[in-house]
Structure formats: structure tokens, C-alpha cells
Amino acid sequence: MVALFVLMPTAAGTTKVNATRAKKTVQTDREYWAVQAYKMAQPILENMAKGELQKNMVTEFSPSFDKRNRKVVYMEAFGRLMAGIAPWLALPDSVSGGSPADIKEVEMRRQLREWALAAYRNAVDPQSPDYLCWGVSGQNLVDAAYIAESFVRAYDVLWVPLDPTTKERYISEFQKLRSIDPPYTNWLLFSSTIESFIAKANGRRGYDEYRVHSAIRKVEEWYVGDGWYADGPTFAFDYYSSYVFHAMYLETLQNMLDAKANTRLDFQKYYDRALKRAQKYSIILERFISPEGTFPVFGRSIPYRLAALQPLALMAWYDKLPAELSKGQVRAALTKVMHRMFSEGQSQYNDAGYLTIGFCGQQPDVADWYTNNGSLYMTSLCFMPLGLPATHPFWSDQAEPWTQVRAWGGQPFPKDHRWADDIVTKDKW
């Protein structure tokens, strides 16, 4: 049994790592997550805060990369990274207990936030060497949506403090992207995320209601059941329900609620139904995690790594995990995957500290035609539970064996079953 539950709990929220015969070092799960998040973020944000990311980033492109402007790599890296670490940066800088680990985390978070705010300004300042390549490629729509998503996830800390000129520049750049016609796929949610953010941030002024409504209606048409969405009219067995659908659909709906938009759609009912679907999908994702901390590798965009588990991380951060999943088992499962990916497998970084193309190590042949190493910062989406304070039960509850540990270890475990929608939506007029 011990061999199956390799991440043995030592105390609430702690795990034994780096064990040797002579000495065992104890590191809390949260400490480990924070160190990994900082390691991933530091090269991007420190350089971009100085206006030196495009000068210093060691880039890498798929062997089959298409003919788009290669400067998209910087926008992809920045937007996707910020979407993942924004909840963590939104935490206040108070130190609970004042332990060395608490102080270290606050220092890391404060430094990243300082760099991030400077990077946000540079991203839309035409005079900055790190002005992003807004509008040069259809790809810009994707990563502008992740930037908007980062503002949504830390609105009071990352959006509100920006100066008026920078805010105006973002709204302007976002609106210019309407010239991009999104493919008939998950890309509709990139448009709706941007437009609904404009509605939230701009007092319902200047947003395109049709782009929000059409995305919502299509996502509903593409729902196939048990938490899965088809990526367009035809179902594809891949992780795009993880990478895009659940998070950006919920955030589009929440933005419209926050904006107090009164339209034909009952956004609250849509949100409540989408949340239940995300909870069901989270149950599936948790069951994907093996006792060894691996999960199935299938479909396109697999170099996004831990982004495949985004909805599980999102439900944990929202504190909306379904009753079938305890906080202790989800934390233990995600921590085991993180160790397997970043500590026990091949190196995920190049010599300059930037992510390298692959799934578990440098594996360039798994790249798709649109993959570059900026794309890979989607993996940061798994860090969202860091947005919960250290005292939250997600971090303080005892680690527990997750479903596959129980199932393969001869322990009792819950049966799975089909979930059906129980909320009906009709246009209000």
C-alpha cells in the first residue's frame, strides 16, 4: 500500500521530499508549489519589467511552425503565465505566523507582482522594446484573451492599480482585435473573454454584445455531456475542455454578471449550469491521475503539460470542488503530478531558464504547427490554488489518497456515474 501512495502525508499540508538515509527534509506542499511558480515566472517577468524580454528570451519553435510572425512567442509567454499566477499575486502581503517559509513566499509574490505591473505597462507602450505584437497575427486574439483573463483573476491587484493611460491602451488594443475572425472552435471564447472583460472594466461601454452572446450559444450547442465540450461542431478527444472551455466560459459569464449586463440571456442560470459541468469534469480529471502522479497523454497541444488539469485547479481555487473530492486528496494528487513533472522527470527548462518544447522533458516532435515555447506557459494554469491563503483547508487539511491510489490499492473508492444538466435556460425575451 505504501508503494502506491508514494506521497506520504507527514502532517497537515506537508509531504516528505528529497529523502536520504541520513536525513529527511520536510517541505510543505505550498512551499513546493510557490517555488515552482516563481521559478517559471521569474525569467519572463524580470526581463519584461526591464523591457528586455524580447532581447533576452531564448526562444524555441516547432519543427513544423507556420509562417506567422514569430514575435507572437513573447505575447504567448506573458499572457499565459499571468493567467496562471494571477490568483497567487492577488493575495495580500500579510504574513500569517511569520515563519521563514511564509516570509519567503511573501517576498517572492511581492517581487513578481512588482515586475508584473511594470510588464503590463510595457506590453502596451509603443515606446517600450517589449511592446507586444498586437494585431500582427490571428494568434494575438488567443493571447490577448489570456491577458484579459489574468486581469479577471486578480482584478483589484493587477488591473485597478494600472494608470489610466495603460488601461486605455489595453481597451483600445482589445477592441482592435475585432478585425480577427475567430475560427469556428474554442476561439469564440477568446473573443467573449475579451469582450466581457471590457464590459466589466468599462462599465458596459464599448463591448460587443454579439460576440459574447454568439460564443455562449455555440458553447451550449457544443456541450456533449459529462463535462465534455466538443471543440466546434465535431467532437475531438483532447484536452481543450481543460485548456479553454470550462475556465473561459465561466469567466465570460461571471464578467457579464459583474458588469450587471441586462440582455436576453440569464447569465446566472448559465453560470450555475456551467459550474456543475466543470465540477463533473473535475471528477474525471482527478480520476485520470495515476498512483504514480501521471495522467493520460492524448490529443493535440500536449506540450501545455499541466494545463490539462486546469479545471480541477480552478474548482479548488474557487472553493467549489464537488462533494466527491476532498481538498486533501486533490492537493495530494496535484502535488504528486507536479513532482513527477518538475522534480522526478526530465528537465522542463532550457539552460536560460525558459520552458522547452515537450511534455516531460525536451521532446520537440510532440509540438504542433503552432507551438513555440511561449505557448508552454499554459502549464502555469495549474498554480491557481496558490490564490487560496495558506490557512485555507485546501492547504491545511491532511493529505489523502486520491481515487486511483484507493482503487489500485484495494481500498474503498466511490463509483462514478453520469451527470445530467438540471438547469434549463430560456431567453428572457
Tab-separated table of C-alpha atoms in Angstrom:
chain	number	residue	atom	x	y	z
A	1	MET	CA	0.000	0.000	0.000
A	2	VAL	CA	2.797	2.429	0.832
A	3	ALA	CA	4.303	1.951	-2.606
A	4	LEU	CA	1.080	3.089	-4.193
A	5	PHE	CA	0.629	6.227	-2.105
A	6	VAL	CA	4.140	7.470	-2.694
A	7	LEU	CA	3.433	10.990	-1.483
A	8	MET	CA	3.006	10.006	2.178
A	9	PRO	CA	1.482	12.653	4.440
A	10	THR	CA	3.646	13.722	7.359
A	11	ALA	CA	1.363	16.392	8.797
A	12	ALA	CA	-1.429	18.561	7.539
A	13	GLY	CA	-0.277	20.099	4.275
A	14	THR	CA	3.212	18.600	4.267
A	15	THR	CA	4.994	15.909	2.326
A	16	LYS	CA	8.387	14.281	2.637
A	17	VAL	CA	10.684	15.115	-0.249
A	18	ASN	CA	14.385	14.697	-1.004
A	19	ALA	CA	14.615	11.788	1.403
A	20	THR	CA	18.017	10.298	2.200
A	21	ARG	CA	19.045	7.636	4.685
A	22	ALA	CA	20.756	10.229	6.828
A	23	LYS	CA	18.184	12.978	6.839
A	24	LYS	CA	14.682	13.732	5.600
A	25	THR	CA	13.849	17.281	4.531
A	26	VAL	CA	10.241	18.257	5.077
A	27	GLN	CA	8.751	20.816	2.728
A	28	THR	CA	5.101	21.767	2.733
A	29	ASP	CA	3.155	21.263	-0.454
A	30	ARG	CA	2.531	25.005	-0.621
A	31	GLU	CA	6.240	25.795	-0.339
A	32	TYR	CA	6.925	23.431	-3.215
A	33	TRP	CA	4.197	24.942	-5.402
A	34	ALA	CA	5.362	28.506	-4.676
A	35	VAL	CA	8.970	27.689	-5.554
A	36	GLN	CA	7.882	26.094	-8.847
A	37	ALA	CA	5.646	29.049	-9.737
A	38	TYR	CA	8.411	31.555	-9.019
A	39	LYS	CA	10.977	29.567	-10.992
A	40	MET	CA	8.683	29.542	-14.013
A	41	ALA	CA	7.706	33.207	-13.780
A	42	GLN	CA	10.960	34.939	-12.856
A	43	PRO	CA	12.764	34.910	-16.252
A	44	ILE	CA	9.671	36.187	-18.077
A	45	LEU	CA	8.621	38.913	-15.663
A	46	GLU	CA	12.021	40.198	-14.552
A	47	ASN	CA	13.111	40.692	-18.144
A	48	MET	CA	9.817	42.150	-19.342
A	49	ALA	CA	9.694	44.607	-16.426
A	50	LYS	CA	13.016	45.972	-17.710
A	51	GLY	CA	11.882	45.952	-21.343
A	52	GLU	CA	14.360	43.168	-22.106
A	53	LEU	CA	12.243	40.046	-22.686
A	54	GLN	CA	12.398	40.259	-26.478
A	55	LYS	CA	16.130	40.850	-26.201
A	56	ASN	CA	16.951	38.036	-23.776
A	57	MET	CA	14.369	35.234	-24.068
A	58	VAL	CA	15.808	32.061	-25.562
A	59	THR	CA	13.019	31.041	-27.910
A	60	GLU	CA	12.136	27.728	-29.489
A	61	PHE	CA	9.685	26.913	-32.272
A	62	SER	CA	8.009	23.758	-33.509
A	63	PRO	CA	9.868	21.980	-36.330
A	64	SER	CA	6.648	22.477	-38.347
A	65	PHE	CA	5.961	26.080	-37.226
A	66	ASP	CA	3.881	28.018	-39.743
A	67	LYS	CA	4.660	31.353	-41.371
A	68	ARG	CA	3.097	33.650	-38.734
A	69	ASN	CA	5.165	36.448	-37.173
A	70	ARG	CA	7.463	34.759	-34.670
A	71	LYS	CA	7.166	37.654	-32.247
A	72	VAL	CA	3.934	36.051	-31.043
A	73	VAL	CA	6.153	33.961	-28.749
A	74	TYR	CA	6.521	36.856	-26.284
A	75	MET	CA	2.811	37.627	-26.067
A	76	GLU	CA	2.057	33.943	-25.587
A	77	ALA	CA	4.590	33.577	-22.790
A	78	PHE	CA	3.438	36.687	-20.925
A	79	GLY	CA	-0.334	36.258	-21.265
A	80	ARG	CA	-0.437	32.567	-20.422
A	81	LEU	CA	1.940	32.873	-17.490
A	82	MET	CA	-0.054	35.728	-15.978
A	83	ALA	CA	-3.338	33.837	-16.321
A	84	GLY	CA	-1.847	31.081	-14.174
A	85	ILE	CA	-0.142	33.071	-11.428
A	86	ALA	CA	-2.631	35.967	-11.161
A	87	PRO	CA	-4.637	34.359	-8.314
A	88	TRP	CA	-1.426	33.942	-6.288
A	89	LEU	CA	-0.370	37.538	-6.883
A	90	ALA	CA	-3.803	38.703	-5.722
A	91	LEU	CA	-3.164	37.519	-2.163
A	92	PRO	CA	-2.373	40.273	0.373
A	93	ASP	CA	1.191	40.521	1.654
A	94	SER	CA	0.335	39.844	5.284
A	95	VAL	CA	2.418	37.066	6.831
A	96	SER	CA	0.442	34.528	8.845
A	97	GLY	CA	2.619	33.257	11.656
A	98	GLY	CA	5.769	34.865	10.320
A	99	SER	CA	7.620	31.605	9.648
A	100	PRO	CA	10.634	31.761	7.304
A	101	ALA	CA	8.581	29.955	4.657
A	102	ASP	CA	5.743	32.484	4.961
A	103	ILE	CA	8.167	35.398	4.697
A	104	LYS	CA	9.913	33.870	1.686
A	105	GLU	CA	6.621	33.349	-0.121
A	106	VAL	CA	5.504	36.930	0.520
A	107	GLU	CA	8.823	38.223	-0.798
A	108	MET	CA	8.529	36.106	-3.955
A	109	ARG	CA	4.926	37.166	-4.521
A	110	ARG	CA	5.650	40.856	-3.920
A	111	GLN	CA	8.568	40.787	-6.331
A	112	LEU	CA	6.578	39.027	-9.058
A	113	ARG	CA	3.700	41.479	-8.643
A	114	GLU	CA	6.047	44.463	-8.947
A	115	TRP	CA	7.591	43.021	-12.109
A	116	ALA	CA	4.162	42.094	-13.495
A	117	LEU	CA	2.740	45.610	-13.158
A	118	ALA	CA	5.757	47.033	-14.973
A	119	ALA	CA	5.462	44.330	-17.626
A	120	TYR	CA	1.774	45.115	-18.167
A	121	ARG	CA	2.703	48.738	-18.850
A	122	ASN	CA	5.479	47.811	-21.267
A	123	ALA	CA	3.202	45.389	-23.125
A	124	VAL	CA	1.039	48.242	-24.471
A	125	ASP	CA	3.573	51.088	-24.564
A	126	PRO	CA	4.632	51.636	-28.201
A	127	GLN	CA	7.882	53.190	-26.954
A	128	SER	CA	8.895	50.074	-25.000
A	129	PRO	CA	11.180	47.451	-26.537
A	130	ASP	CA	8.715	44.918	-25.083
A	131	TYR	CA	5.615	46.385	-26.714
A	132	LEU	CA	3.795	43.257	-27.788
A	133	CYS	CA	2.968	42.470	-31.402
A	134	TRP	CA	-0.697	43.450	-31.162
A	135	GLY	CA	-2.630	42.821	-34.365
A	136	VAL	CA	0.098	41.223	-36.483
A	137	SER	CA	-1.414	37.738	-36.378
A	138	GLY	CA	-4.687	35.973	-35.661
A	139	GLN	CA	-2.787	34.365	-32.800
A	140	ASN	CA	-2.947	37.702	-30.963
A	141	LEU	CA	-6.635	37.102	-30.246
A	142	VAL	CA	-5.733	33.994	-28.248
A	143	ASP	CA	-3.129	35.548	-26.023
A	144	ALA	CA	-4.925	38.843	-25.569
A	145	ALA	CA	-7.677	36.675	-24.060
A	146	TYR	CA	-5.200	35.193	-21.573
A	147	ILE	CA	-4.048	38.691	-20.649
A	148	ALA	CA	-7.678	39.709	-20.118
A	149	GLU	CA	-8.173	36.522	-18.097
A	150	SER	CA	-5.253	37.466	-15.857
A	151	PHE	CA	-6.951	40.801	-15.150
A	152	VAL	CA	-10.176	38.981	-14.317
A	153	ARG	CA	-8.394	36.640	-11.894
A	154	ALA	CA	-6.685	39.455	-9.990
A	155	TYR	CA	-8.808	42.469	-10.861
A	156	ASP	CA	-8.125	44.599	-7.780
A	157	VAL	CA	-4.398	43.894	-7.758
A	158	LEU	CA	-3.388	43.719	-11.427
A	159	TRP	CA	-5.981	45.862	-13.239
A	160	VAL	CA	-7.100	48.553	-10.799
A	161	PRO	CA	-3.555	49.824	-9.970
A	162	LEU	CA	-2.673	50.422	-13.630
A	163	ASP	CA	-2.500	54.075	-14.647
A	164	PRO	CA	-5.327	55.493	-16.822
A	165	THR	CA	-3.179	55.664	-19.956
A	166	THR	CA	-2.232	51.995	-19.706
A	167	LYS	CA	-5.849	50.988	-19.123
A	168	GLU	CA	-6.977	52.993	-22.150
A	169	ARG	CA	-4.289	51.347	-24.248
A	170	TYR	CA	-5.468	47.870	-23.245
A	171	ILE	CA	-9.105	48.626	-24.026
A	172	SER	CA	-8.047	50.066	-27.396
A	173	GLU	CA	-5.827	47.085	-28.258
A	174	PHE	CA	-8.563	44.651	-27.221
A	175	GLN	CA	-11.155	46.421	-29.393
A	176	LYS	CA	-8.853	46.445	-32.440
A	177	LEU	CA	-8.737	42.648	-32.301
A	178	ARG	CA	-12.323	42.562	-33.580
A	179	SER	CA	-10.765	42.623	-37.033
A	180	ILE	CA	-9.753	38.991	-36.401
A	181	ASP	CA	-12.389	36.473	-37.456
A	182	PRO	CA	-12.065	33.570	-34.987
A	183	PRO	CA	-12.228	30.001	-36.286
A	184	TYR	CA	-15.418	28.064	-35.527
A	185	THR	CA	-13.850	26.434	-32.447
A	186	ASN	CA	-12.862	27.268	-28.867
A	187	TRP	CA	-11.553	30.555	-30.318
A	188	LEU	CA	-15.051	32.021	-29.927
A	189	LEU	CA	-14.335	32.050	-26.190
A	190	PHE	CA	-11.223	34.154	-26.706
A	191	SER	CA	-13.441	36.844	-28.214
A	192	SER	CA	-16.063	36.515	-25.463
A	193	THR	CA	-13.451	36.649	-22.692
A	194	ILE	CA	-12.043	39.891	-24.071
A	195	GLU	CA	-15.423	41.480	-24.752
A	196	SER	CA	-16.915	40.505	-21.396
A	197	PHE	CA	-13.822	41.886	-19.661
A	198	ILE	CA	-14.346	45.191	-21.485
A	199	ALA	CA	-17.943	45.164	-20.229
A	200	LYS	CA	-16.748	44.572	-16.662
A	201	ALA	CA	-13.884	47.078	-16.702
A	202	ASN	CA	-15.528	49.770	-18.795
A	203	GLY	CA	-18.962	49.965	-17.205
A	204	ARG	CA	-20.662	48.060	-20.052
A	205	ARG	CA	-19.396	50.670	-22.515
A	206	GLY	CA	-17.656	49.723	-25.729
A	207	TYR	CA	-18.109	45.950	-25.637
A	208	ASP	CA	-19.541	43.799	-28.415
A	209	GLU	CA	-22.617	42.055	-27.028
A	210	TYR	CA	-22.997	39.864	-30.102
A	211	ARG	CA	-19.535	38.321	-29.697
A	212	VAL	CA	-20.428	37.406	-26.120
A	213	HIS	CA	-23.858	36.003	-26.937
A	214	SER	CA	-22.776	34.040	-30.004
A	215	ALA	CA	-19.949	32.384	-28.070
A	216	ILE	CA	-22.306	31.392	-25.263
A	217	ARG	CA	-24.891	29.951	-27.648
A	218	LYS	CA	-22.290	27.959	-29.569
A	219	VAL	CA	-20.633	26.591	-26.433
A	220	GLU	CA	-24.053	25.338	-25.358
A	221	GLU	CA	-24.556	23.657	-28.722
A	222	TRP	CA	-21.153	22.011	-28.430
A	223	TYR	CA	-21.692	20.519	-24.975
A	224	VAL	CA	-21.695	16.726	-25.359
A	225	GLY	CA	-22.281	15.628	-21.758
A	226	ASP	CA	-20.459	14.530	-18.590
A	227	GLY	CA	-18.433	17.718	-18.552
A	228	TRP	CA	-17.035	17.441	-22.088
A	229	TYR	CA	-17.302	20.069	-24.802
A	230	ALA	CA	-16.702	19.461	-28.497
A	231	ASP	CA	-14.166	21.856	-29.973
A	232	GLY	CA	-16.560	23.006	-32.663
A	233	PRO	CA	-19.291	21.026	-34.432
A	234	THR	CA	-17.236	17.789	-34.313
A	235	PHE	CA	-16.057	16.201	-31.064
A	236	ALA	CA	-12.304	15.703	-30.659
A	237	PHE	CA	-10.909	13.645	-27.799
A	238	ASP	CA	-8.353	16.108	-26.454
A	239	TYR	CA	-7.845	18.449	-23.514
A	240	TYR	CA	-9.453	21.580	-24.945
A	241	SER	CA	-12.252	21.275	-22.402
A	242	SER	CA	-9.388	21.826	-19.943
A	243	TYR	CA	-7.282	24.349	-21.806
A	244	VAL	CA	-10.100	26.732	-22.736
A	245	PHE	CA	-13.759	25.761	-22.415
A	246	HIS	CA	-14.535	25.424	-18.723
A	247	ALA	CA	-12.471	28.341	-17.445
A	248	MET	CA	-13.162	30.908	-20.145
A	249	TYR	CA	-16.860	30.014	-20.333
A	250	LEU	CA	-17.310	30.505	-16.596
A	251	GLU	CA	-15.272	33.716	-16.698
A	252	THR	CA	-17.246	35.117	-19.626
A	253	LEU	CA	-20.469	34.528	-17.707
A	254	GLN	CA	-19.070	35.920	-14.446
A	255	ASN	CA	-17.809	39.046	-16.215
A	256	MET	CA	-21.294	39.686	-17.559
A	257	LEU	CA	-22.733	39.231	-14.078
A	258	ASP	CA	-20.131	41.595	-12.629
A	259	ALA	CA	-20.956	44.125	-15.344
A	260	LYS	CA	-24.660	43.844	-14.408
A	261	ALA	CA	-25.456	43.455	-18.088
A	262	ASN	CA	-29.178	43.083	-18.799
A	263	THR	CA	-29.542	41.128	-22.038
A	264	ARG	CA	-31.669	38.290	-23.387
A	265	LEU	CA	-29.523	35.731	-21.599
A	266	ASP	CA	-29.947	34.782	-17.959
A	267	PHE	CA	-26.240	34.781	-17.157
A	268	GLN	CA	-26.725	33.464	-13.608
A	269	LYS	CA	-28.514	30.321	-14.782
A	270	TYR	CA	-25.937	29.750	-17.492
A	271	TYR	CA	-23.186	30.190	-14.897
A	272	ASP	CA	-24.756	27.799	-12.392
A	273	ARG	CA	-25.101	25.109	-15.061
A	274	ALA	CA	-21.567	25.640	-16.386
A	275	LEU	CA	-20.205	25.363	-12.834
A	276	LYS	CA	-21.843	21.959	-12.368
A	277	ARG	CA	-20.353	20.771	-15.642
A	278	ALA	CA	-16.906	21.954	-14.521
A	279	GLN	CA	-17.333	20.048	-11.257
A	280	LYS	CA	-18.170	16.837	-13.124
A	281	TYR	CA	-15.199	17.312	-15.424
A	282	SER	CA	-13.003	17.857	-12.364
A	283	ILE	CA	-14.054	14.459	-11.062
A	284	ILE	CA	-12.921	12.933	-14.359
A	285	LEU	CA	-9.589	14.767	-14.277
A	286	GLU	CA	-8.898	13.634	-10.701
A	287	ARG	CA	-9.551	10.044	-11.787
A	288	PHE	CA	-7.047	10.479	-14.611
A	289	ILE	CA	-4.214	10.917	-12.099
A	290	SER	CA	-2.429	7.615	-11.538
A	291	PRO	CA	-0.912	6.492	-8.219
A	292	GLU	CA	2.461	7.486	-9.694
A	293	GLY	CA	1.331	11.028	-10.482
A	294	THR	CA	1.000	10.620	-14.247
A	295	PHE	CA	-2.056	11.257	-16.412
A	296	PRO	CA	-3.005	10.134	-19.946
A	297	VAL	CA	-1.281	11.930	-22.813
A	298	PHE	CA	-3.560	12.284	-25.836
A	299	GLY	CA	-4.806	14.831	-28.332
A	300	ARG	CA	-3.131	17.946	-29.645
A	301	SER	CA	-1.336	20.656	-27.654
A	302	ILE	CA	0.087	18.178	-25.149
A	303	PRO	CA	3.188	20.385	-24.567
A	304	TYR	CA	0.842	22.545	-22.456
A	305	ARG	CA	1.613	19.989	-19.760
A	306	LEU	CA	-0.274	20.665	-16.501
A	307	ALA	CA	-2.820	22.919	-18.219
A	308	ALA	CA	-4.668	19.654	-18.848
A	309	LEU	CA	-5.678	19.818	-15.171
A	310	GLN	CA	-6.788	23.476	-15.193
A	311	PRO	CA	-10.487	22.875	-14.303
A	312	LEU	CA	-9.507	20.818	-11.257
A	313	ALA	CA	-7.190	23.623	-10.126
A	314	LEU	CA	-9.892	26.194	-10.911
A	315	MET	CA	-12.533	24.416	-8.825
A	316	ALA	CA	-10.040	24.192	-5.951
A	317	TRP	CA	-9.287	27.936	-6.194
A	318	TYR	CA	-12.996	28.776	-6.406
A	319	ASP	CA	-13.506	26.545	-3.337
A	320	LYS	CA	-16.146	24.721	-5.395
A	321	LEU	CA	-14.752	21.194	-5.523
A	322	PRO	CA	-17.586	18.666	-5.859
A	323	ALA	CA	-18.581	16.710	-2.756
A	324	GLU	CA	-16.954	13.613	-4.253
A	325	LEU	CA	-13.476	15.167	-3.951
A	326	SER	CA	-11.854	16.170	-0.671
A	327	LYS	CA	-9.420	19.048	-0.567
A	328	GLY	CA	-6.710	16.812	0.880
A	329	GLN	CA	-6.918	14.296	-1.940
A	330	VAL	CA	-6.948	16.929	-4.686
A	331	ARG	CA	-3.933	18.726	-3.211
A	332	ALA	CA	-2.062	15.451	-2.803
A	333	ALA	CA	-2.855	14.374	-6.365
A	334	LEU	CA	-1.864	17.686	-7.951
A	335	THR	CA	1.305	17.855	-5.854
A	336	LYS	CA	2.302	14.363	-6.935
A	337	VAL	CA	1.798	15.294	-10.592
A	338	MET	CA	3.842	18.446	-10.075
A	339	HIS	CA	6.692	16.477	-8.502
A	340	ARG	CA	6.536	13.927	-11.322
A	341	MET	CA	6.658	16.680	-13.919
A	342	PHE	CA	9.178	19.094	-12.417
A	343	SER	CA	11.292	17.112	-9.951
A	344	GLU	CA	11.319	13.438	-10.897
A	345	GLY	CA	11.204	13.644	-14.691
A	346	GLN	CA	13.397	15.289	-17.283
A	347	SER	CA	14.219	18.998	-17.047
A	348	GLN	CA	11.422	21.185	-18.414
A	349	TYR	CA	13.691	24.216	-18.903
A	350	ASN	CA	16.486	25.227	-21.249
A	351	ASP	CA	19.808	26.491	-19.930
A	352	ALA	CA	18.499	30.077	-19.799
A	353	GLY	CA	15.576	29.095	-17.581
A	354	TYR	CA	12.746	29.173	-20.146
A	355	LEU	CA	10.360	26.300	-20.757
A	356	THR	CA	11.371	23.961	-23.536
A	357	ILE	CA	9.106	22.203	-26.024
A	358	GLY	CA	7.993	18.769	-24.857
A	359	PHE	CA	5.656	17.103	-22.408
A	360	CYS	CA	8.080	15.709	-19.841
A	361	GLY	CA	11.449	16.994	-20.945
A	362	GLN	CA	12.676	18.242	-24.312
A	363	GLN	CA	10.548	16.442	-26.905
A	364	PRO	CA	10.260	18.768	-29.928
A	365	ASP	CA	8.476	16.202	-32.073
A	366	VAL	CA	5.313	16.419	-29.925
A	367	ALA	CA	4.893	20.058	-30.979
A	368	ASP	CA	2.055	21.136	-33.247
A	369	TRP	CA	2.461	23.559	-36.137
A	370	TYR	CA	1.507	26.491	-33.877
A	371	THR	CA	3.689	25.560	-30.872
A	372	ASN	CA	6.520	27.715	-29.557
A	373	ASN	CA	7.997	27.783	-26.078
A	374	GLY	CA	5.897	30.820	-25.210
A	375	SER	CA	2.829	28.619	-25.717
A	376	LEU	CA	4.029	26.299	-22.989
A	377	TYR	CA	3.411	28.774	-20.165
A	378	MET	CA	-0.162	27.466	-20.213
A	379	THR	CA	1.170	24.917	-17.711
A	380	SER	CA	1.097	27.700	-15.079
A	381	LEU	CA	-2.713	27.384	-15.018
A	382	CYS	CA	-2.295	24.537	-12.531
A	383	PHE	CA	-0.910	27.008	-9.943
A	384	MET	CA	-4.262	28.742	-9.333
A	385	PRO	CA	-4.865	27.173	-5.864
A	386	LEU	CA	-1.925	29.278	-4.642
A	387	GLY	CA	-4.536	32.032	-4.687
A	388	LEU	CA	-6.026	30.451	-1.554
A	389	PRO	CA	-4.375	31.605	1.694
A	390	ALA	CA	-2.049	29.180	3.450
A	391	THR	CA	-4.631	28.760	6.221
A	392	HIS	CA	-7.309	27.532	3.807
A	393	PRO	CA	-8.295	23.854	4.252
A	394	PHE	CA	-7.004	23.108	0.741
A	395	TRP	CA	-3.524	23.646	2.178
A	396	SER	CA	-4.023	22.745	5.837
A	397	ASP	CA	-6.107	19.562	5.541
A	398	GLN	CA	-4.351	16.236	5.885
A	399	ALA	CA	-3.145	14.791	2.579
A	400	GLU	CA	-5.339	11.878	1.479
A	401	PRO	CA	-5.021	9.158	-1.170
A	402	TRP	CA	-6.737	10.122	-4.409
A	403	THR	CA	-9.127	7.877	-6.342
A	404	GLN	CA	-6.624	5.804	-8.334
A	405	VAL	CA	-4.476	5.216	-5.239
A	406	ARG	CA	-7.528	3.813	-3.473
A	407	ALA	CA	-8.764	1.819	-6.446
A	408	TRP	CA	-5.428	0.147	-7.217
A	409	GLY	CA	-4.638	-0.288	-3.538
A	410	GLY	CA	-7.695	-2.370	-2.726
A	411	GLN	CA	-9.283	0.430	-0.686
A	412	PRO	CA	-12.909	1.588	-0.885
A	413	PHE	CA	-13.464	4.261	-3.515
A	414	PRO	CA	-16.575	5.966	-4.932
A	415	LYS	CA	-18.271	4.726	-8.081
A	416	ASP	CA	-18.532	7.138	-10.962
A	417	HIS	CA	-21.830	7.952	-12.645
A	418	ARG	CA	-23.284	10.087	-15.392
A	419	TRP	CA	-24.188	13.674	-14.590
A	420	ALA	CA	-27.077	15.331	-16.428
A	421	ASP	CA	-27.928	19.021	-16.647
A	422	ASP	CA	-30.733	20.007	-14.298
A	423	ILE	CA	-30.872	23.727	-15.115
A	424	VAL	CA	-32.845	24.934	-18.128
A	425	THR	CA	-32.117	28.300	-19.745
A	426	LYS	CA	-34.512	30.278	-21.892
A	427	ASP	CA	-34.106	33.726	-23.390
A	428	LYS	CA	-35.659	36.330	-21.090
A	429	TRP	CA	-37.484	37.934	-24.005
